[in-house]
Coordinates of C-alpha atoms in Angstrom, one line a residue:
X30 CA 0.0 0.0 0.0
X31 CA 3.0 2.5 0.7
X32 CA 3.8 2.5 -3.1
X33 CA 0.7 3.0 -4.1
X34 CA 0.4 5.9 -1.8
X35 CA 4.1 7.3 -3.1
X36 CA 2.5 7.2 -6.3
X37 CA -0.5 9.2 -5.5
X38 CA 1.9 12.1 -4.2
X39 CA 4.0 11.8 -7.5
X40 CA 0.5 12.0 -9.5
X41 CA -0.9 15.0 -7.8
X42 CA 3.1 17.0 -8.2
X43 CA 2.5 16.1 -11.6
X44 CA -1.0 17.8 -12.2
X45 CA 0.8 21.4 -10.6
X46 CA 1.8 22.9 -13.5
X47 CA 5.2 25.2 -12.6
X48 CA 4.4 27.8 -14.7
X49 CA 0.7 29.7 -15.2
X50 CA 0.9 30.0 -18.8
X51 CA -1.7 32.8 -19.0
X52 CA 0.9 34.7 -17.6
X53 CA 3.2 34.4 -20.4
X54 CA 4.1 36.8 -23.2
X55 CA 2.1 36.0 -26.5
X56 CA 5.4 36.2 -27.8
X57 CA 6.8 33.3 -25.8
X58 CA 3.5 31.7 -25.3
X59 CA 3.9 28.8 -27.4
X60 CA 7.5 27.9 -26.6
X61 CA 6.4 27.4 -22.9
X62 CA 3.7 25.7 -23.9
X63 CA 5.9 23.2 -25.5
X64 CA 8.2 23.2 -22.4
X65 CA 5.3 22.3 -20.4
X66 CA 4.8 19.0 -22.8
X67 CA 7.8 17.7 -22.7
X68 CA 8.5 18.2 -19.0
X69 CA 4.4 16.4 -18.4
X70 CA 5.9 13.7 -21.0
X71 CA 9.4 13.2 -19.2
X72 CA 6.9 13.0 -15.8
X73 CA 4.8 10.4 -17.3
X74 CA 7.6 8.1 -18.7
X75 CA 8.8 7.8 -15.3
X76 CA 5.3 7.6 -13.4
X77 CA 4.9 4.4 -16.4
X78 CA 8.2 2.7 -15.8
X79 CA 7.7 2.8 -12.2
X80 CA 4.1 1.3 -12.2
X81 CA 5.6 -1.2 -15.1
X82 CA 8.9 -1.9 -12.4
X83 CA 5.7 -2.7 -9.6
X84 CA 3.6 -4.5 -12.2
X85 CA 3.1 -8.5 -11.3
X86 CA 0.8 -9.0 -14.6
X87 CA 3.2 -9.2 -17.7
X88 CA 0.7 -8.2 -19.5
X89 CA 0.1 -4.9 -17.6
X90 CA 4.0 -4.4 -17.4
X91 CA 4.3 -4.8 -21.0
X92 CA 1.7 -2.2 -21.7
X93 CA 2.7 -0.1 -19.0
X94 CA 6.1 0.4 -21.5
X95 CA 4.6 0.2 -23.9
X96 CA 3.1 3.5 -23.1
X97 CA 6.2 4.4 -21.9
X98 CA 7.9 4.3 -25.1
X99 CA 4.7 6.1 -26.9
X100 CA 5.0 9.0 -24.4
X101 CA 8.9 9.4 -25.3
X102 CA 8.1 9.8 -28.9
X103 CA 5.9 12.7 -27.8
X104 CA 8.5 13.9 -26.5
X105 CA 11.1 13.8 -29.5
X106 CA 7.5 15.5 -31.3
X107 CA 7.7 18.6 -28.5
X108 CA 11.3 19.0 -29.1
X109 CA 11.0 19.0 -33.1
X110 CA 8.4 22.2 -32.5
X111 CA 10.7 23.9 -29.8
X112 CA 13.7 23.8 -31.9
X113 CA 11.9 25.4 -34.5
X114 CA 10.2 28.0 -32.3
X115 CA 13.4 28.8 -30.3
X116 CA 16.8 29.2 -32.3
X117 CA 18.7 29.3 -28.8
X118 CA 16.9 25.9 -27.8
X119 CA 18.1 24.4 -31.1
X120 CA 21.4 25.6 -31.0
X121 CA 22.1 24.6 -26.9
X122 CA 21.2 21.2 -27.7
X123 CA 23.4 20.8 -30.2
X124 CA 26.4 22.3 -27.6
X125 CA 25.6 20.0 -25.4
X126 CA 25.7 16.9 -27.8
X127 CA 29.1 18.5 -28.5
X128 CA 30.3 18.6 -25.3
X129 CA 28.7 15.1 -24.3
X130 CA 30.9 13.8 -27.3
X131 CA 34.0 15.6 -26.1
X132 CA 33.3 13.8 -23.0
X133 CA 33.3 11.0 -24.5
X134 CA 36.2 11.2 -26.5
X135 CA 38.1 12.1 -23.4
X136 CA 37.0 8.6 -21.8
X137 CA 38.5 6.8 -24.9
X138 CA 41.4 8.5 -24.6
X139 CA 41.8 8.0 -20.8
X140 CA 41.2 4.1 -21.7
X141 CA 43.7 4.2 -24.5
X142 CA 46.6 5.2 -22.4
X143 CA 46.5 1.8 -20.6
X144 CA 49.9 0.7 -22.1
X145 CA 50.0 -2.9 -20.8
X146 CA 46.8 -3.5 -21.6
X147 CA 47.8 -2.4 -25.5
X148 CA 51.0 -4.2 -25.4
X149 CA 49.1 -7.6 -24.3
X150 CA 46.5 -7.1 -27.3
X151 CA 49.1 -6.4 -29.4
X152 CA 51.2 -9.2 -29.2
X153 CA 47.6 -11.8 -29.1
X154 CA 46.8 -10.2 -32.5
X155 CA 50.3 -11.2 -33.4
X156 CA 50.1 -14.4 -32.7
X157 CA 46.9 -14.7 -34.4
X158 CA 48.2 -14.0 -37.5
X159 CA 51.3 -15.8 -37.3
X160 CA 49.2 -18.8 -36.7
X161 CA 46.9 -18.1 -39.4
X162 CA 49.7 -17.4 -42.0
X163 CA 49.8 -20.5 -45.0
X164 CA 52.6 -22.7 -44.8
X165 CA 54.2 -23.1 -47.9
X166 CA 55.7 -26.4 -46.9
X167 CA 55.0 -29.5 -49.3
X168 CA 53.6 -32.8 -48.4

């Protein structure tokens, strides 16, 4: 019964809206409408997975993700509209891919200066190929 109740507090936080849209510039109206989407959609992918993680009927956990994975392509629909509406949205997303790649990039690096690991490879591959080489030898 506790999880049920933790989910009835998560439901009602989700119904507050942070932001009175009414109170918004016309200008700006629509982009924080489309904030307001994604952020109800992020919301209810997580309120889904967590009744799916709870669910004892497969079929209701299956469907529970099912929804999940619906409500995430709302999202990806949101975000196509925003970047369209807002330059600056569009162009922070694609600095933050960049720096998630650098990121990235750095950890491939960090793993690649493991020189014993390297040297061990190196001489397996070696071996490999020196046992796969044809003999020319005659029978």
């Amino acid at each position: 019964m506790k999880k049920y109740e933790e989910f009835v507090k998560i439901n009602e936080l989700l119904a507050a809206s942070p932001v009175d849209v009414k109170s918004v510039s016309s200008e700006n109206k629509d982009k924080e409408i489309l904030r307001l989407a994604i952020i109800s959609e992020l919301d209810a992918v997580s309120l889904y997975e967590q009744f799916a993680e709870e669910a004892t009927n497969a079929k209701v956990k299956k469907t529970l993700l099912d929804i999940a994975k619906e409500e995430k392509t709302h999202i990806g629909e949101f975000q196509a509209l925003l970047k369209e509406l807002d330059p600056e949205y569009k162009k922070e997303l694609k600095n933050g891919k960049k720096e998630v790649i650098g990121l990235n990039d750095e950890e491939e690096e960090e793993e690649e200066e493991a020189p014993e690991e390297k040297e061990e490879d190196e001489t397996e591959k070696e071996e490999k190929e020196e046992k796969e080489k044809p003999t020319n030898k005659v029978q």
